[in-house]
Short mmCIF file of C-alpha atoms in Angstrom, two decimals:
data_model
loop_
_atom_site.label_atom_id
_atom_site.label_comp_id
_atom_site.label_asym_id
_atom_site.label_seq_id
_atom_site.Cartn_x
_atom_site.Cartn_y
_atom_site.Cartn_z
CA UNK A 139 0.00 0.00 0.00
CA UNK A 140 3.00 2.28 0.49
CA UNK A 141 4.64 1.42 -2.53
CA UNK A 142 1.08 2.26 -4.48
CA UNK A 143 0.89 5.92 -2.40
CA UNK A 144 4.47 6.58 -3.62
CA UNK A 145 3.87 5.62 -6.79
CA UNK A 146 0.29 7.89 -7.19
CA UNK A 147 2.34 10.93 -5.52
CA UNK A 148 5.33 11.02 -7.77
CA UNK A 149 2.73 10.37 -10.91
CA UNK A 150 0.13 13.69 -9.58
CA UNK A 151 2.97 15.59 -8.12
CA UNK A 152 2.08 19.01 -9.65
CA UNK A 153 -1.32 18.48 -8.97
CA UNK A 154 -0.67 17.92 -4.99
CA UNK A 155 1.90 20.66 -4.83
CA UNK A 156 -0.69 23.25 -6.36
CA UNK A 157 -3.56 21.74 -3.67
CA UNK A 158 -0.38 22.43 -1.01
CA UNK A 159 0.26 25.90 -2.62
CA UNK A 160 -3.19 26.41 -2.13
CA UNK A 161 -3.54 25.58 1.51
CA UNK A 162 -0.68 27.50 2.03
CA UNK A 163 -1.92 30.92 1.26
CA UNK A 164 -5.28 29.90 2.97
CA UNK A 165 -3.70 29.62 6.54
CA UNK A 166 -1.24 32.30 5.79
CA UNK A 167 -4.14 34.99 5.42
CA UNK A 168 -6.12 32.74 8.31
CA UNK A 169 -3.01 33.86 10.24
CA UNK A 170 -2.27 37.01 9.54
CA UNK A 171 -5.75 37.93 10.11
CA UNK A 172 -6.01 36.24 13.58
CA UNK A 173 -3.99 35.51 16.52
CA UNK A 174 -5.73 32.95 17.46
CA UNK A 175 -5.44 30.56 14.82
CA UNK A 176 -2.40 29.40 15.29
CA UNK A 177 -3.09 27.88 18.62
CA UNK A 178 -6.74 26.53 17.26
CA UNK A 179 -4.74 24.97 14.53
CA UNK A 180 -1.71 23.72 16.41
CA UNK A 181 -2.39 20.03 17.10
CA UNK A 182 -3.41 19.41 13.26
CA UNK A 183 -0.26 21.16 12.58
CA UNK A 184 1.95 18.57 14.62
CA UNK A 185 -0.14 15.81 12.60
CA UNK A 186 0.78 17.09 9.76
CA UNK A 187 4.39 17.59 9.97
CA UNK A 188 4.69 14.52 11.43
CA UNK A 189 3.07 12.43 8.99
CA UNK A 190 4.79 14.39 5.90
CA UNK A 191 8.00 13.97 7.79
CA UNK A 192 7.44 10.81 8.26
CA UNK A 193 6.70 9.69 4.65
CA UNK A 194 9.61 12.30 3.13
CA UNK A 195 11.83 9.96 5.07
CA UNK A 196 10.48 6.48 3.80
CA UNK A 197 10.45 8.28 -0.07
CA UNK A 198 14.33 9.42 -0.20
CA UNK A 199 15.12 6.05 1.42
CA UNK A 200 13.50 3.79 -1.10
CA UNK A 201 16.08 2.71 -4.10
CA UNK A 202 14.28 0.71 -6.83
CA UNK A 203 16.43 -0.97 -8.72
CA UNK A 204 15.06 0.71 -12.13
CA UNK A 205 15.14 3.29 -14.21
CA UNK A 206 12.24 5.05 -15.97
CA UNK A 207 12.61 4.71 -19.85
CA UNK A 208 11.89 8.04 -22.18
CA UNK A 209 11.97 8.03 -25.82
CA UNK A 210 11.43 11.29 -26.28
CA UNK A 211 14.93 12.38 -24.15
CA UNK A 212 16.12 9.29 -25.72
CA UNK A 213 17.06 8.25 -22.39
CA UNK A 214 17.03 6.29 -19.15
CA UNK A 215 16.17 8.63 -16.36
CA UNK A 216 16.09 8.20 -12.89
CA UNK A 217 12.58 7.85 -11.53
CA UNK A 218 10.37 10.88 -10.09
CA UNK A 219 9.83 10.66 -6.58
CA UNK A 220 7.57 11.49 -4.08
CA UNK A 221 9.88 12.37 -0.88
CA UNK A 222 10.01 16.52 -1.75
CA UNK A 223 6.25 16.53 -2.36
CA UNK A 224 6.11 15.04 1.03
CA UNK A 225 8.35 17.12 2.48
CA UNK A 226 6.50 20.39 1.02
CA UNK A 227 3.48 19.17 2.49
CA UNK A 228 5.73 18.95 6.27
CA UNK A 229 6.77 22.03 5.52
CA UNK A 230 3.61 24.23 4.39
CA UNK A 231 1.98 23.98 8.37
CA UNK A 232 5.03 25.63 9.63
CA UNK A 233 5.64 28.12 7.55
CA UNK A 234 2.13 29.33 7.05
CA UNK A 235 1.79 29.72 10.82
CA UNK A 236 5.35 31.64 10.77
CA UNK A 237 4.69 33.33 7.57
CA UNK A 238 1.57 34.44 9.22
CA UNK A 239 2.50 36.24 12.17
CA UNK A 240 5.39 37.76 10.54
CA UNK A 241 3.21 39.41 8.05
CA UNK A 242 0.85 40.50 11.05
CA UNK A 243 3.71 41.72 13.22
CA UNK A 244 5.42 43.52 10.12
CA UNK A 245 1.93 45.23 9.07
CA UNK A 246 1.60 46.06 13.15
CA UNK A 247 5.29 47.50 12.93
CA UNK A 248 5.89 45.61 16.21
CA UNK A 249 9.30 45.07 18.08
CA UNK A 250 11.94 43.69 15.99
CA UNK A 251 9.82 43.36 13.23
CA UNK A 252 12.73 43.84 10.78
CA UNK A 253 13.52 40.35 11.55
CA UNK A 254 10.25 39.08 11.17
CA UNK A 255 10.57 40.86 7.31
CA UNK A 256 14.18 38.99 6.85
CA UNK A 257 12.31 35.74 8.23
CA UNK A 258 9.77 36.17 5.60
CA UNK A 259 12.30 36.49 2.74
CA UNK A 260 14.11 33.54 3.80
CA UNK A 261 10.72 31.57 3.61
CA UNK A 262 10.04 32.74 0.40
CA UNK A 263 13.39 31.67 -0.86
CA UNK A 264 12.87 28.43 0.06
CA UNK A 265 9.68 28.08 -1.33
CA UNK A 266 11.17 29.16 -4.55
CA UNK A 267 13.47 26.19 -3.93
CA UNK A 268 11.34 23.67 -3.55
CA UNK A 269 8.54 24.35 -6.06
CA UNK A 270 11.14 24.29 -8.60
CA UNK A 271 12.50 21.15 -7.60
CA UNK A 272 9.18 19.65 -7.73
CA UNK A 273 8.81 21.07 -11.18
CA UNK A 274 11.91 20.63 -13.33
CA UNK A 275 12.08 17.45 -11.71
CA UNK A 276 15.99 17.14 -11.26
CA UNK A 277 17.83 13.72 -11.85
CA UNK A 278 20.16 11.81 -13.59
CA UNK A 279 19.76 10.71 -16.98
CA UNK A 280 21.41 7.79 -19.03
CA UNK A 281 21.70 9.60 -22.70
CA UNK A 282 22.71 8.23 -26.00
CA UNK A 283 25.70 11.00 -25.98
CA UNK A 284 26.30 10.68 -22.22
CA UNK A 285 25.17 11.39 -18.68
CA UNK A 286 23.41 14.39 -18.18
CA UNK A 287 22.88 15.17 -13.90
CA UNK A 288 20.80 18.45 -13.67
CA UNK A 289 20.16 20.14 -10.36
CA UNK A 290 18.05 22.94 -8.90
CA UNK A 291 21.20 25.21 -9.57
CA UNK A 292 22.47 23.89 -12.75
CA UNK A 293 23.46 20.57 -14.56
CA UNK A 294 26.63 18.81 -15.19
CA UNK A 295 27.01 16.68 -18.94
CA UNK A 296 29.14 14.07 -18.77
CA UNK A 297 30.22 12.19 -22.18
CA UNK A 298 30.99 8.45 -22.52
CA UNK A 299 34.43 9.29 -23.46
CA UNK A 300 35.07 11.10 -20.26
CA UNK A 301 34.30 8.55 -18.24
CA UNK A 302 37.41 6.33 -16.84
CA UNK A 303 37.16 2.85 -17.90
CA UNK A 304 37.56 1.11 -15.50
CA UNK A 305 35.13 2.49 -12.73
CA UNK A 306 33.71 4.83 -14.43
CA UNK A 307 30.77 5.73 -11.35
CA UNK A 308 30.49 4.04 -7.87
CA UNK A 309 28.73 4.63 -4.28
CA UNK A 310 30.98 7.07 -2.06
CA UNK A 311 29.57 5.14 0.82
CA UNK A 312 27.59 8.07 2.02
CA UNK A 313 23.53 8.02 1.56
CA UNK A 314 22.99 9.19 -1.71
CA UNK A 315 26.12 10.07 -3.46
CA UNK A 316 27.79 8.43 -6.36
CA UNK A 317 31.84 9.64 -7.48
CA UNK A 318 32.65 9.85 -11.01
CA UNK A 319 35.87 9.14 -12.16
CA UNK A 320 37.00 10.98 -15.34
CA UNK A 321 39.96 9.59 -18.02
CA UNK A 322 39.11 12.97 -20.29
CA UNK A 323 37.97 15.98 -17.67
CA UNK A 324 38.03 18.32 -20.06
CA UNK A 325 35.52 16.98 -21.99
CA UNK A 326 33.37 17.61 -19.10
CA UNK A 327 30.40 20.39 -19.24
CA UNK A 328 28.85 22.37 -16.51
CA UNK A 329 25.92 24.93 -16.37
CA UNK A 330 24.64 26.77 -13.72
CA UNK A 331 26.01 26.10 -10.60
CA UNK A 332 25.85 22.44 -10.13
CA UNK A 333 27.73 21.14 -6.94
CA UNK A 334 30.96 19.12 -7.93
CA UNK A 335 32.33 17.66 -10.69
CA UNK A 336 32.48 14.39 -9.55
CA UNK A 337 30.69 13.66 -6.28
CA UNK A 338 26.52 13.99 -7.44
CA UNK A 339 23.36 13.70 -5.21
CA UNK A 340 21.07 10.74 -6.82
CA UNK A 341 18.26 9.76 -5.47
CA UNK A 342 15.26 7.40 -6.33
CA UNK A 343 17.52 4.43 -7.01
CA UNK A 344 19.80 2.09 -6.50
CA UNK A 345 22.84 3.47 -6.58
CA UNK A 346 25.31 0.24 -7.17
CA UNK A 347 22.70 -0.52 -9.93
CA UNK A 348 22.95 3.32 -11.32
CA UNK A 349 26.65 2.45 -11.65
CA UNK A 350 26.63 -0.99 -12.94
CA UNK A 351 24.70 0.89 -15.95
CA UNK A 352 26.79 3.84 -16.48
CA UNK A 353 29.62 1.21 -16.70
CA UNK A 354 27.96 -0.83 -18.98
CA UNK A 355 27.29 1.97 -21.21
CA UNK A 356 30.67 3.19 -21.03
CA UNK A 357 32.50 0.15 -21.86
CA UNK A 358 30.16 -1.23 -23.86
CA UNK A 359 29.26 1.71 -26.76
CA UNK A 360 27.75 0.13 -29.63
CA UNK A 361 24.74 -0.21 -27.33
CA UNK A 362 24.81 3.68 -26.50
CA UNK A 363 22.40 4.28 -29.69
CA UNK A 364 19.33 2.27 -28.62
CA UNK A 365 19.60 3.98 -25.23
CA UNK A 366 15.74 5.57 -24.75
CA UNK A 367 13.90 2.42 -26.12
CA UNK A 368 12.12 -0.46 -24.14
CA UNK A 369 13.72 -3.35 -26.31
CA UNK A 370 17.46 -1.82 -25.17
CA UNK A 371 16.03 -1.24 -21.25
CA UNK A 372 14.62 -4.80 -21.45
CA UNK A 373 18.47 -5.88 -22.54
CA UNK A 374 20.18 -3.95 -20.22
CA UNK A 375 18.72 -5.10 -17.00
CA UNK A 376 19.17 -8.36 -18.15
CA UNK A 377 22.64 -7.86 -18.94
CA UNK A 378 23.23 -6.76 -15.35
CA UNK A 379 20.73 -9.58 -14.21
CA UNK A 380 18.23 -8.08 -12.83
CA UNK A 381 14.82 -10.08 -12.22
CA UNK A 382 11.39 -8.00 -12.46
CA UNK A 383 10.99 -8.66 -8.70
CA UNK A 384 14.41 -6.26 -7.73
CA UNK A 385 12.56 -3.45 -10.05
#
């Protein structure tokens, strides 16, 4: 049943995050407008985060052993998931409380309410932040050309031929991060402001499987071509043996 409320959250993502938007700016005016309603409110509040914080943990924990397959990028992409949508809806109690009372006290021009202005720019940067995460959808994708990793700051291209060899990509050891190792550096391409050269977040998936791929790919590049197609997916994950039950 988990697996099935991940998988309906990732697919109507945009859809939830606008509902969250929504109930957002409801309790923000609710707040601004009334004292009282944060303390009225409170206990659903603690629900709330809870339960979001709860799931956001069990999302950015799960790694499927799969890859989602689109021919239109012509490539294998890591799959959307579900833990920042949870984590939005953690997040959006909290901050509509907060950005509630700082708009009240900031109207009110009460004490200190400079820092309730700086408070409520700091909110809406990281609002900014996450609703574009949720929206661009950043990941890591398995290309025909190469490996294209694009963040909420910027993306980092990575062709076959850069890749060394031998170990081309592999776990760090640390939750969530794979090292690449590079024969041809320079061939590397950054835009934006992506974090690293080498060390990338991934999440959503397996990472020792993520790897076995890229190396596959890498060593093997007369299959690079069909990269984006079902038939080529179908070959790959039995190439690295993996049964329908690990996916």
């Amino acid at each position: 049943m988990l697996s099935r409320l991940m998988a309906a959250t990732a697919r109507h993502r945009r859809l939830i995050v606008a509902v969250e938007l929504a109930v957002a700016v409801v309790l923000v005016v609710l707040n601004a407008r009334r004292a009282d309603v944060t303390r009225t409110l409170f206990p659903w509040e603690v629900g709330v985060v809870l339960l979001g914080g709860a799931l956001a943990i069990a999302a950015f924990n799960r790694r499927p052993t799969t890859l989602e397959v689109a021919p239109d990028l012509r490539a294998f992409a890591t799959p959307v998931g579900p833990g920042t949508v949870f984590l939005l809806g953690a997040w959006v109690p909290i901050a509509s409380s907060n950005v509630g009372s700082g708009l009240r006290d900031v109207a009110g021009r009460e004490d200190l309410w400079q820092l309730d202005l700086a408070s409520l720019v700091c909110y809406a940067v990281a609002l900014v932040l996450l609703v574009r995460t949720l929206w661009i959808n950043p990941g890591l994708e398995l290309r025909h050309d190469g490996v294209l990793d694009r963040s909420v700051a910027g993306s980092l291209f990575v062709p076959w031929d850069a890749f060394d060899l031998e170990r081309p990509a592999y776990p760090t050891g640390k939750p969530g991060q794979l090292e690449f190792a590079y024969r041809n550096p320079e061939l590397v391409q950054r835009r934006g402001l992506p974090p690293g050269r080498k060390v990338r977040t991934v999440t959503n998936v397996d990472l020792w499987f993520l790897s076995r791929a890229i190396h596959h790919y890498v060593t093997q590049p007369g299959h690079r071509a069909a990269i984006g197609a079902e038939a080529e997916y179908g070959r790959l994950r039995q190439s690295l043996q993996v049964t329908p039950e690990q996916g």
